[in-house]
Amino acid sequence: MSLSIRNQIAGTVTSISAGEVMATVKVRLDGGQDLTAAITLEAVKELGLAEGSAVRALVKSTEVSLATGPVTGLSIRNQLPGTVAAVATGGAMASVKITVDGGQLTAAITKDAVTELGLEAGSPVVALMKSTEVSLATV
């Protein structure tokens, strides 16, 4: 199956905390970073997830926000440090490619945000992703 989701990073499930309907799944990415996905308990069962399961974390580029450094006092669980590899801007929007340990992410943000944050190739950034926006696929 081919997907339009550009952000697909490999990792391994390290823990699952199940609730009545939802579960938080912690994943250690191949680059060593930790990522949290909030998915349905039904999805955990259908995917057969358990500690040690190999997965791909999937995040749409429109769900990746960028900061110029680590952010505190924020409910967003996932903050991956990286470096801007490339920026492509259009009339209103921009595509920012970020290199993180073990992979690459793409963020679709406004052109104004690129300008205000001073983003260019080589800029350090932190990619922010809500756990509810991280999907998991088995490999």
mmCIF file with all atom_site columns, N, CA and C in Angstrom, residues 63-132:
data_model
loop_
_atom_site.group_PDB
_atom_site.id
_atom_site.type_symbol
_atom_site.label_atom_id
_atom_site.label_alt_id
_atom_site.label_comp_id
_atom_site.label_asym_id
_atom_site.label_entity_id
_atom_site.label_seq_id
_atom_site.pdbx_PDB_ins_code
_atom_site.Cartn_x
_atom_site.Cartn_y
_atom_site.Cartn_z
_atom_site.occupancy
_atom_site.B_iso_or_equiv
_atom_site.pdbx_formal_charge
_atom_site.auth_seq_id
_atom_site.auth_comp_id
_atom_site.auth_asym_id
_atom_site.auth_atom_id
_atom_site.pdbx_PDB_model_num
ATOM 1   N N  . GLU A 1 63  ? 0.486  18.291 10.261 1.00 0.00 ? 63  GLU A N  1
ATOM 2   C CA . GLU A 1 63  ? 0.364  18.127 11.710 1.00 0.00 ? 63  GLU A CA 1
ATOM 3   C C  . GLU A 1 63  ? 1.703  18.282 12.424 1.00 0.00 ? 63  GLU A C  1
ATOM 4   N N  . VAL A 1 64  ? 2.721  18.720 11.696 1.00 0.00 ? 64  VAL A N  1
ATOM 5   C CA . VAL A 1 64  ? 4.039  18.958 12.288 1.00 0.00 ? 64  VAL A CA 1
ATOM 6   C C  . VAL A 1 64  ? 4.234  20.465 12.418 1.00 0.00 ? 64  VAL A C  1
ATOM 7   N N  . SER A 1 65  ? 4.384  20.922 13.659 1.00 0.00 ? 65  SER A N  1
ATOM 8   C CA . SER A 1 65  ? 4.674  22.329 13.918 1.00 0.00 ? 65  SER A CA 1
ATOM 9   C C  . SER A 1 65  ? 6.161  22.450 14.202 1.00 0.00 ? 65  SER A C  1
ATOM 10  N N  . LEU A 1 66  ? 6.695  23.651 14.039 1.00 0.00 ? 66  LEU A N  1
ATOM 11  C CA . LEU A 1 66  ? 8.129  23.855 14.255 1.00 0.00 ? 66  LEU A CA 1
ATOM 12  C C  . LEU A 1 66  ? 8.381  24.954 15.274 1.00 0.00 ? 66  LEU A C  1
ATOM 13  N N  . ALA A 1 67  ? 9.429  24.760 16.061 1.00 0.00 ? 67  ALA A N  1
ATOM 14  C CA . ALA A 1 67  ? 9.902  25.768 17.008 1.00 0.00 ? 67  ALA A CA 1
ATOM 15  C C  . ALA A 1 67  ? 11.403 25.895 16.807 1.00 0.00 ? 67  ALA A C  1
ATOM 16  N N  . THR A 1 68  ? 11.946 27.016 17.215 1.00 0.00 ? 68  THR A N  1
ATOM 17  C CA . THR A 1 68  ? 13.388 27.229 17.037 1.00 0.00 ? 68  THR A CA 1
ATOM 18  C C  . THR A 1 68  ? 14.190 26.671 18.203 1.00 0.00 ? 68  THR A C  1
ATOM 19  N N  . GLY A 1 69  ? 13.517 26.090 19.186 1.00 0.00 ? 69  GLY A N  1
ATOM 20  C CA . GLY A 1 69  ? 14.182 25.461 20.318 1.00 0.00 ? 69  GLY A CA 1
ATOM 21  C C  . GLY A 1 69  ? 13.182 24.660 21.124 1.00 0.00 ? 69  GLY A C  1
ATOM 22  N N  . PRO A 1 70  ? 13.654 23.917 22.119 1.00 0.00 ? 70  PRO A N  1
ATOM 23  C CA . PRO A 1 70  ? 12.739 23.135 22.961 1.00 0.00 ? 70  PRO A CA 1
ATOM 24  C C  . PRO A 1 70  ? 11.691 24.040 23.611 1.00 0.00 ? 70  PRO A C  1
ATOM 25  N N  . VAL A 1 71  ? 10.482 23.515 23.769 1.00 0.00 ? 71  VAL A N  1
ATOM 26  C CA . VAL A 1 71  ? 9.383  24.282 24.336 1.00 0.00 ? 71  VAL A CA 1
ATOM 27  C C  . VAL A 1 71  ? 8.943  23.629 25.640 1.00 0.00 ? 71  VAL A C  1
ATOM 28  N N  . THR A 1 72  ? 8.804  24.435 26.698 1.00 0.00 ? 72  THR A N  1
ATOM 29  C CA . THR A 1 72  ? 8.323  23.916 27.976 1.00 0.00 ? 72  THR A CA 1
ATOM 30  C C  . THR A 1 72  ? 6.915  24.449 28.225 1.00 0.00 ? 72  THR A C  1
ATOM 31  N N  . GLY A 1 73  ? 6.222  23.832 29.181 1.00 0.00 ? 73  GLY A N  1
ATOM 32  C CA . GLY A 1 73  ? 4.884  24.293 29.524 1.00 0.00 ? 73  GLY A CA 1
ATOM 33  C C  . GLY A 1 73  ? 3.886  24.056 28.411 1.00 0.00 ? 73  GLY A C  1
ATOM 34  N N  . LEU A 1 74  ? 4.027  22.922 27.729 1.00 0.00 ? 74  LEU A N  1
ATOM 35  C CA . LEU A 1 74  ? 3.214  22.625 26.560 1.00 0.00 ? 74  LEU A CA 1
ATOM 36  C C  . LEU A 1 74  ? 2.684  21.210 26.664 1.00 0.00 ? 74  LEU A C  1
ATOM 37  N N  . SER A 1 75  ? 1.449  20.977 26.250 1.00 0.00 ? 75  SER A N  1
ATOM 38  C CA . SER A 1 75  ? 0.880  19.631 26.348 1.00 0.00 ? 75  SER A CA 1
ATOM 39  C C  . SER A 1 75  ? 1.319  18.712 25.212 1.00 0.00 ? 75  SER A C  1
ATOM 40  N N  . ILE A 1 76  ? 1.957  19.250 24.189 1.00 0.00 ? 76  ILE A N  1
ATOM 41  C CA . ILE A 1 76  ? 2.407  18.416 23.072 1.00 0.00 ? 76  ILE A CA 1
ATOM 42  C C  . ILE A 1 76  ? 3.522  17.497 23.555 1.00 0.00 ? 76  ILE A C  1
ATOM 43  N N  . ARG A 1 77  ? 3.299  16.195 23.453 1.00 0.00 ? 77  ARG A N  1
ATOM 44  C CA . ARG A 1 77  ? 4.218  15.193 24.001 1.00 0.00 ? 77  ARG A CA 1
ATOM 45  C C  . ARG A 1 77  ? 5.471  14.990 23.154 1.00 0.00 ? 77  ARG A C  1
ATOM 46  N N  . ASN A 1 78  ? 5.368  15.164 21.870 1.00 0.00 ? 78  ASN A N  1
ATOM 47  C CA . ASN A 1 78  ? 6.468  14.808 20.978 1.00 0.00 ? 78  ASN A CA 1
ATOM 48  C C  . ASN A 1 78  ? 7.220  16.038 20.498 1.00 0.00 ? 78  ASN A C  1
ATOM 49  N N  . GLN A 1 79  ? 8.491  16.093 20.863 1.00 0.00 ? 79  GLN A N  1
ATOM 50  C CA . GLN A 1 79  ? 9.371  17.173 20.435 1.00 0.00 ? 79  GLN A CA 1
ATOM 51  C C  . GLN A 1 79  ? 10.671 16.534 19.947 1.00 0.00 ? 79  GLN A C  1
ATOM 52  N N  . LEU A 1 80  ? 10.867 16.543 18.631 1.00 0.00 ? 80  LEU A N  1
ATOM 53  C CA . LEU A 1 80  ? 12.065 15.941 18.048 1.00 0.00 ? 80  LEU A CA 1
ATOM 54  C C  . LEU A 1 80  ? 12.998 17.034 17.541 1.00 0.00 ? 80  LEU A C  1
ATOM 55  N N  . PRO A 1 81  ? 14.215 17.122 18.097 1.00 0.00 ? 81  PRO A N  1
ATOM 56  C CA . PRO A 1 81  ? 15.176 18.107 17.598 1.00 0.00 ? 81  PRO A CA 1
ATOM 57  C C  . PRO A 1 81  ? 15.717 17.681 16.240 1.00 0.00 ? 81  PRO A C  1
ATOM 58  N N  . GLY A 1 82  ? 15.995 18.668 15.419 1.00 0.00 ? 82  GLY A N  1
ATOM 59  C CA . GLY A 1 82  ? 16.543 18.372 14.101 1.00 0.00 ? 82  GLY A CA 1
ATOM 60  C C  . GLY A 1 82  ? 17.139 19.614 13.468 1.00 0.00 ? 82  GLY A C  1
ATOM 61  N N  . THR A 1 83  ? 17.451 19.481 12.189 1.00 0.00 ? 83  THR A N  1
ATOM 62  C CA . THR A 1 83  ? 18.055 20.564 11.417 1.00 0.00 ? 83  THR A CA 1
ATOM 63  C C  . THR A 1 83  ? 17.301 20.704 10.106 1.00 0.00 ? 83  THR A C  1
ATOM 64  N N  . VAL A 1 84  ? 17.001 21.938 9.719  1.00 0.00 ? 84  VAL A N  1
ATOM 65  C CA . VAL A 1 84  ? 16.331 22.168 8.452  1.00 0.00 ? 84  VAL A CA 1
ATOM 66  C C  . VAL A 1 84  ? 17.257 21.737 7.317  1.00 0.00 ? 84  VAL A C  1
ATOM 67  N N  . ALA A 1 85  ? 16.745 20.854 6.457  1.00 0.00 ? 85  ALA A N  1
ATOM 68  C CA . ALA A 1 85  ? 17.512 20.391 5.298  1.00 0.00 ? 85  ALA A CA 1
ATOM 69  C C  . ALA A 1 85  ? 17.188 21.234 4.071  1.00 0.00 ? 85  ALA A C  1
ATOM 70  N N  . ALA A 1 86  ? 15.922 21.642 3.938  1.00 0.00 ? 86  ALA A N  1
ATOM 71  C CA . ALA A 1 86  ? 15.504 22.425 2.776  1.00 0.00 ? 86  ALA A CA 1
ATOM 72  C C  . ALA A 1 86  ? 14.185 23.115 3.064  1.00 0.00 ? 86  ALA A C  1
ATOM 73  N N  . VAL A 1 87  ? 13.971 24.243 2.402  1.00 0.00 ? 87  VAL A N  1
ATOM 74  C CA . VAL A 1 87  ? 12.717 24.983 2.504  1.00 0.00 ? 87  VAL A CA 1
ATOM 75  C C  . VAL A 1 87  ? 12.246 25.305 1.101  1.00 0.00 ? 87  VAL A C  1
ATOM 76  N N  . ALA A 1 88  ? 11.000 24.978 0.791  1.00 0.00 ? 88  ALA A N  1
ATOM 77  C CA . ALA A 1 88  ? 10.390 25.339 -0.486 1.00 0.00 ? 88  ALA A CA 1
ATOM 78  C C  . ALA A 1 88  ? 9.153  26.160 -0.167 1.00 0.00 ? 88  ALA A C  1
ATOM 79  N N  . THR A 1 89  ? 9.107  27.394 -0.693 1.00 0.00 ? 89  THR A N  1
ATOM 80  C CA . THR A 1 89  ? 7.971  28.257 -0.399 1.00 0.00 ? 89  THR A CA 1
ATOM 81  C C  . THR A 1 89  ? 7.133  28.507 -1.634 1.00 0.00 ? 89  THR A C  1
ATOM 82  N N  . GLY A 1 90  ? 5.845  28.675 -1.377 1.00 0.00 ? 90  GLY A N  1
ATOM 83  C CA . GLY A 1 90  ? 4.893  29.038 -2.425 1.00 0.00 ? 90  GLY A CA 1
ATOM 84  C C  . GLY A 1 90  ? 4.296  30.384 -2.069 1.00 0.00 ? 90  GLY A C  1
ATOM 85  N N  . GLY A 1 91  ? 3.125  30.655 -2.613 1.00 0.00 ? 91  GLY A N  1
ATOM 86  C CA . GLY A 1 91  ? 2.472  31.934 -2.360 1.00 0.00 ? 91  GLY A CA 1
ATOM 87  C C  . GLY A 1 91  ? 2.101  32.146 -0.905 1.00 0.00 ? 91  GLY A C  1
ATOM 88  N N  . ALA A 1 92  ? 1.559  31.117 -0.257 1.00 0.00 ? 92  ALA A N  1
ATOM 89  C CA . ALA A 1 92  ? 1.119  31.240 1.129  1.00 0.00 ? 92  ALA A CA 1
ATOM 90  C C  . ALA A 1 92  ? 1.742  30.195 2.049  1.00 0.00 ? 92  ALA A C  1
ATOM 91  N N  . MET A 1 93  ? 2.068  29.033 1.502  1.00 0.00 ? 93  MET A N  1
ATOM 92  C CA . MET A 1 93  ? 2.536  27.917 2.324  1.00 0.00 ? 93  MET A CA 1
ATOM 93  C C  . MET A 1 93  ? 3.987  27.555 1.993  1.00 0.00 ? 93  MET A C  1
ATOM 94  N N  . ALA A 1 94  ? 4.574  26.770 2.880  1.00 0.00 ? 94  ALA A N  1
ATOM 95  C CA . ALA A 1 94  ? 5.948  26.313 2.681  1.00 0.00 ? 94  ALA A CA 1
ATOM 96  C C  . ALA A 1 94  ? 6.052  24.862 3.116  1.00 0.00 ? 94  ALA A C  1
ATOM 97  N N  . SER A 1 95  ? 6.994  24.163 2.507  1.00 0.00 ? 95  SER A N  1
ATOM 98  C CA . SER A 1 95  ? 7.331  22.798 2.884  1.00 0.00 ? 95  SER A CA 1
ATOM 99  C C  . SER A 1 95  ? 8.743  22.836 3.443  1.00 0.00 ? 95  SER A C  1
ATOM 100 N N  . VAL A 1 96  ? 8.884  22.383 4.690  1.00 0.00 ? 96  VAL A N  1
ATOM 101 C CA . VAL A 1 96  ? 10.180 22.418 5.350  1.00 0.00 ? 96  VAL A CA 1
ATOM 102 C C  . VAL A 1 96  ? 10.612 20.982 5.628  1.00 0.00 ? 96  VAL A C  1
ATOM 103 N N  . LYS A 1 97  ? 11.733 20.575 5.061  1.00 0.00 ? 97  LYS A N  1
ATOM 104 C CA . LYS A 1 97  ? 12.281 19.243 5.306  1.00 0.00 ? 97  LYS A CA 1
ATOM 105 C C  . LYS A 1 97  ? 13.267 19.353 6.461  1.00 0.00 ? 97  LYS A C  1
ATOM 106 N N  . ILE A 1 98  ? 13.096 18.440 7.428  1.00 0.00 ? 98  ILE A N  1
ATOM 107 C CA . ILE A 1 98  ? 13.909 18.455 8.629  1.00 0.00 ? 98  ILE A CA 1
ATOM 108 C C  . ILE A 1 98  ? 14.611 17.115 8.778  1.00 0.00 ? 98  ILE A C  1
ATOM 109 N N  . THR A 1 99  ? 15.896 17.149 9.032  1.00 0.00 ? 99  THR A N  1
ATOM 110 C CA . THR A 1 99  ? 16.645 15.933 9.305  1.00 0.00 ? 99  THR A CA 1
ATOM 111 C C  . THR A 1 99  ? 16.662 15.727 10.814 1.00 0.00 ? 99  THR A C  1
ATOM 112 N N  . VAL A 1 100 ? 16.185 14.551 11.237 1.00 0.00 ? 100 VAL A N  1
ATOM 113 C CA . VAL A 1 100 ? 16.240 14.162 12.644 1.00 0.00 ? 100 VAL A CA 1
ATOM 114 C C  . VAL A 1 100 ? 17.061 12.879 12.719 1.00 0.00 ? 100 VAL A C  1
ATOM 115 N N  . ASP A 1 101 ? 17.563 12.552 13.895 1.00 0.00 ? 101 ASP A N  1
ATOM 116 C CA . ASP A 1 101 ? 18.324 11.316 14.036 1.00 0.00 ? 101 ASP A CA 1
ATOM 117 C C  . ASP A 1 101 ? 17.479 10.148 13.545 1.00 0.00 ? 101 ASP A C  1
ATOM 118 N N  . GLY A 1 102 ? 17.985 9.409  12.586 1.00 0.00 ? 102 GLY A N  1
ATOM 119 C CA . GLY A 1 102 ? 17.292 8.226  12.090 1.00 0.00 ? 102 GLY A CA 1
ATOM 120 C C  . GLY A 1 102 ? 16.264 8.471  11.022 1.00 0.00 ? 102 GLY A C  1
ATOM 121 N N  . GLY A 1 103 ? 16.117 9.700  10.535 1.00 0.00 ? 103 GLY A N  1
ATOM 122 C CA . GLY A 1 103 ? 15.111 9.917  9.495  1.00 0.00 ? 103 GLY A CA 1
ATOM 123 C C  . GLY A 1 103 ? 14.953 11.358 9.088  1.00 0.00 ? 103 GLY A C  1
ATOM 124 N N  . GLN A 1 104 ? 13.869 11.595 8.392  1.00 0.00 ? 104 GLN A N  1
ATOM 125 C CA . GLN A 1 104 ? 13.565 12.940 7.917  1.00 0.00 ? 104 GLN A CA 1
ATOM 126 C C  . GLN A 1 104 ? 12.082 13.188 8.077  1.00 0.00 ? 104 GLN A C  1
ATOM 127 N N  . LEU A 1 105 ? 11.724 14.424 8.402  1.00 0.00 ? 105 LEU A N  1
ATOM 128 C CA . LEU A 1 105 ? 10.336 14.846 8.524  1.00 0.00 ? 105 LEU A CA 1
ATOM 129 C C  . LEU A 1 105 ? 10.077 15.987 7.564  1.00 0.00 ? 105 LEU A C  1
ATOM 130 N N  . THR A 1 106 ? 8.819  16.163 7.198  1.00 0.00 ? 106 THR A N  1
ATOM 131 C CA . THR A 1 106 ? 8.398  17.314 6.415  1.00 0.00 ? 106 THR A CA 1
ATOM 132 C C  . THR A 1 106 ? 7.307  18.029 7.189  1.00 0.00 ? 106 THR A C  1
ATOM 133 N N  . ALA A 1 107 ? 7.412  19.340 7.300  1.00 0.00 ? 107 ALA A N  1
ATOM 134 C CA . ALA A 1 107 ? 6.383  20.160 7.939  1.00 0.00 ? 107 ALA A CA 1
ATOM 135 C C  . ALA A 1 107 ? 5.801  21.093 6.893  1.00 0.00 ? 107 ALA A C  1
ATOM 136 N N  . ALA A 1 108 ? 4.483  21.143 6.815  1.00 0.00 ? 108 ALA A N  1
ATOM 137 C CA . ALA A 1 108 ? 3.793  22.099 5.953  1.00 0.00 ? 108 ALA A CA 1
ATOM 138 C C  . ALA A 1 108 ? 3.329  23.237 6.847  1.00 0.00 ? 108 ALA A C  1
ATOM 139 N N  . ILE A 1 109 ? 3.977  24.388 6.714  1.00 0.00 ? 109 ILE A N  1
ATOM 140 C CA . ILE A 1 109 ? 3.658  25.551 7.551  1.00 0.00 ? 109 ILE A CA 1
ATOM 141 C C  . ILE A 1 109 ? 3.480  26.768 6.638  1.00 0.00 ? 109 ILE A C  1
ATOM 142 N N  . THR A 1 110 ? 3.035  27.871 7.205  1.00 0.00 ? 110 THR A N  1
ATOM 143 C CA . THR A 1 110 ? 2.843  29.053 6.378  1.00 0.00 ? 110 THR A CA 1
ATOM 144 C C  . THR A 1 110 ? 4.181  29.673 5.988  1.00 0.00 ? 110 THR A C  1
ATOM 145 N N  . LYS A 1 111 ? 4.159  30.358 4.874  1.00 0.00 ? 111 LYS A N  1
ATOM 146 C CA . LYS A 1 111 ? 5.342  31.084 4.405  1.00 0.00 ? 111 LYS A CA 1
ATOM 147 C C  . LYS A 1 111 ? 5.732  32.143 5.439  1.00 0.00 ? 111 LYS A C  1
ATOM 148 N N  . ASP A 1 112 ? 4.713  32.784 6.055  1.00 0.00 ? 112 ASP A N  1
ATOM 149 C CA . ASP A 1 112 ? 4.980  33.797 7.082  1.00 0.00 ? 112 ASP A CA 1
ATOM 150 C C  . ASP A 1 112 ? 5.729  33.196 8.271  1.00 0.00 ? 112 ASP A C  1
ATOM 151 N N  . ALA A 1 113 ? 5.376  31.962 8.662  1.00 0.00 ? 113 ALA A N  1
ATOM 152 C CA . ALA A 1 113 ? 6.057  31.318 9.781  1.00 0.00 ? 113 ALA A CA 1
ATOM 153 C C  . ALA A 1 113 ? 7.525  31.071 9.449  1.00 0.00 ? 113 ALA A C  1
ATOM 154 N N  . VAL A 1 114 ? 7.789  30.657 8.215  1.00 0.00 ? 114 VAL A N  1
ATOM 155 C CA . VAL A 1 114 ? 9.180  30.435 7.792  1.00 0.00 ? 114 VAL A CA 1
ATOM 156 C C  . VAL A 1 114 ? 9.973  31.728 7.939  1.00 0.00 ? 114 VAL A C  1
ATOM 157 N N  . THR A 1 115 ? 9.380  32.826 7.487  1.00 0.00 ? 115 THR A N  1
ATOM 158 C CA . THR A 1 115 ? 10.050 34.124 7.551  1.00 0.00 ? 115 THR A CA 1
ATOM 159 C C  . THR A 1 115 ? 10.249 34.566 9.002  1.00 0.00 ? 115 THR A C  1
ATOM 160 N N  . GLU A 1 116 ? 9.183  34.487 9.808  1.00 0.00 ? 116 GLU A N  1
ATOM 161 C CA . GLU A 1 116 ? 9.256  34.949 11.189 1.00 0.00 ? 116 GLU A CA 1
ATOM 162 C C  . GLU A 1 116 ? 10.232 34.125 12.030 1.00 0.00 ? 116 GLU A C  1
ATOM 163 N N  . LEU A 1 117 ? 10.332 32.817 11.738 1.00 0.00 ? 117 LEU A N  1
ATOM 164 C CA . LEU A 1 117 ? 11.255 31.959 12.483 1.00 0.00 ? 117 LEU A CA 1
ATOM 165 C C  . LEU A 1 117 ? 12.670 31.987 11.899 1.00 0.00 ? 117 LEU A C  1
ATOM 166 N N  . GLY A 1 118 ? 12.825 32.610 10.724 1.00 0.00 ? 118 GLY A N  1
ATOM 167 C CA . GLY A 1 118 ? 14.140 32.681 10.090 1.00 0.00 ? 118 GLY A CA 1
ATOM 168 C C  . GLY A 1 118 ? 14.657 31.334 9.646  1.00 0.00 ? 118 GLY A C  1
ATOM 169 N N  . LEU A 1 119 ? 13.748 30.475 9.164  1.00 0.00 ? 119 LEU A N  1
ATOM 170 C CA . LEU A 1 119 ? 14.141 29.119 8.791  1.00 0.00 ? 119 LEU A CA 1
ATOM 171 C C  . LEU A 1 119 ? 14.843 29.078 7.440  1.00 0.00 ? 119 LEU A C  1
ATOM 172 N N  . GLU A 1 120 ? 15.954 28.374 7.408  1.00 0.00 ? 120 GLU A N  1
ATOM 173 C CA . GLU A 1 120 ? 16.708 28.132 6.182  1.00 0.00 ? 120 GLU A CA 1
ATOM 174 C C  . GLU A 1 120 ? 17.530 26.871 6.395  1.00 0.00 ? 120 GLU A C  1
ATOM 175 N N  . ALA A 1 121 ? 18.071 26.341 5.325  1.00 0.00 ? 121 ALA A N  1
ATOM 176 C CA . ALA A 1 121 ? 18.897 25.134 5.441  1.00 0.00 ? 121 ALA A CA 1
ATOM 177 C C  . ALA A 1 121 ? 19.971 25.349 6.501  1.00 0.00 ? 121 ALA A C  1
ATOM 178 N N  . GLY A 1 122 ? 20.076 24.382 7.421  1.00 0.00 ? 122 GLY A N  1
ATOM 179 C CA . GLY A 1 122 ? 21.060 24.461 8.490  1.00 0.00 ? 122 GLY A CA 1
ATOM 180 C C  . GLY A 1 122 ? 20.507 24.978 9.810  1.00 0.00 ? 122 GLY A C  1
ATOM 181 N N  . SER A 1 123 ? 19.295 25.561 9.791  1.00 0.00 ? 123 SER A N  1
ATOM 182 C CA . SER A 1 123 ? 18.697 26.077 11.026 1.00 0.00 ? 123 SER A CA 1
ATOM 183 C C  . SER A 1 123 ? 18.332 24.937 11.973 1.00 0.00 ? 123 SER A C  1
ATOM 184 N N  . PRO A 1 124 ? 18.652 25.074 13.260 1.00 0.00 ? 124 PRO A N  1
ATOM 185 C CA . PRO A 1 124 ? 18.183 24.074 14.230 1.00 0.00 ? 124 PRO A CA 1
ATOM 186 C C  . PRO A 1 124 ? 16.700 24.306 14.505 1.00 0.00 ? 124 PRO A C  1
ATOM 187 N N  . VAL A 1 125 ? 15.938 23.229 14.594 1.00 0.00 ? 125 VAL A N  1
ATOM 188 C CA . VAL A 1 125 ? 14.510 23.323 14.883 1.00 0.00 ? 125 VAL A CA 1
ATOM 189 C C  . VAL A 1 125 ? 14.096 22.163 15.786 1.00 0.00 ? 125 VAL A C  1
ATOM 190 N N  . VAL A 1 126 ? 12.909 22.279 16.325 1.00 0.00 ? 126 VAL A N  1
ATOM 191 C CA . VAL A 1 126 ? 12.280 21.197 17.065 1.00 0.00 ? 126 VAL A CA 1
ATOM 192 C C  . VAL A 1 126 ? 10.936 20.949 16.402 1.00 0.00 ? 126 VAL A C  1
ATOM 193 N N  . ALA A 1 127 ? 10.710 19.706 15.972 1.00 0.00 ? 127 ALA A N  1
ATOM 194 C CA . ALA A 1 127 ? 9.441  19.318 15.360 1.00 0.00 ? 127 ALA A CA 1
ATOM 195 C C  . ALA A 1 127 ? 8.488  18.914 16.474 1.00 0.00 ? 127 ALA A C  1
ATOM 196 N N  . LEU A 1 128 ? 7.305  19.506 16.493 1.00 0.00 ? 128 LEU A N  1
ATOM 197 C CA . LEU A 1 128 ? 6.301  19.266 17.520 1.00 0.00 ? 128 LEU A CA 1
ATOM 198 C C  . LEU A 1 128 ? 5.122  18.519 16.915 1.00 0.00 ? 128 LEU A C  1
ATOM 199 N N  . MET A 1 129 ? 4.711  17.415 17.568 1.00 0.00 ? 129 MET A N  1
ATOM 200 C CA . MET A 1 129 ? 3.594  16.611 17.072 1.00 0.00 ? 129 MET A CA 1
ATOM 201 C C  . MET A 1 129 ? 2.754  16.125 18.234 1.00 0.00 ? 129 MET A C  1
ATOM 202 N N  . LYS A 1 130 ? 1.459  16.427 18.211 1.00 0.00 ? 130 LYS A N  1
ATOM 203 C CA . LYS A 1 130 ? 0.562  15.921 19.250 1.00 0.00 ? 130 LYS A CA 1
ATOM 204 C C  . LYS A 1 130 ? 0.480  14.405 19.139 1.00 0.00 ? 130 LYS A C  1
ATOM 205 N N  . SER A 1 131 ? 0.403  13.730 20.264 1.00 0.00 ? 131 SER A N  1
ATOM 206 C CA . SER A 1 131 ? 0.332  12.272 20.265 1.00 0.00 ? 131 SER A CA 1
ATOM 207 C C  . SER A 1 131 ? -0.916 11.772 19.550 1.00 0.00 ? 131 SER A C  1
ATOM 208 N N  . THR A 1 132 ? -1.989 12.552 19.554 1.00 0.00 ? 132 THR A N  1
ATOM 209 C CA . THR A 1 132 ? -3.211 12.146 18.859 1.00 0.00 ? 132 THR A CA 1
ATOM 210 C C  . THR A 1 132 ? -3.086 12.243 17.348 1.00 0.00 ? 132 THR A C  1
#
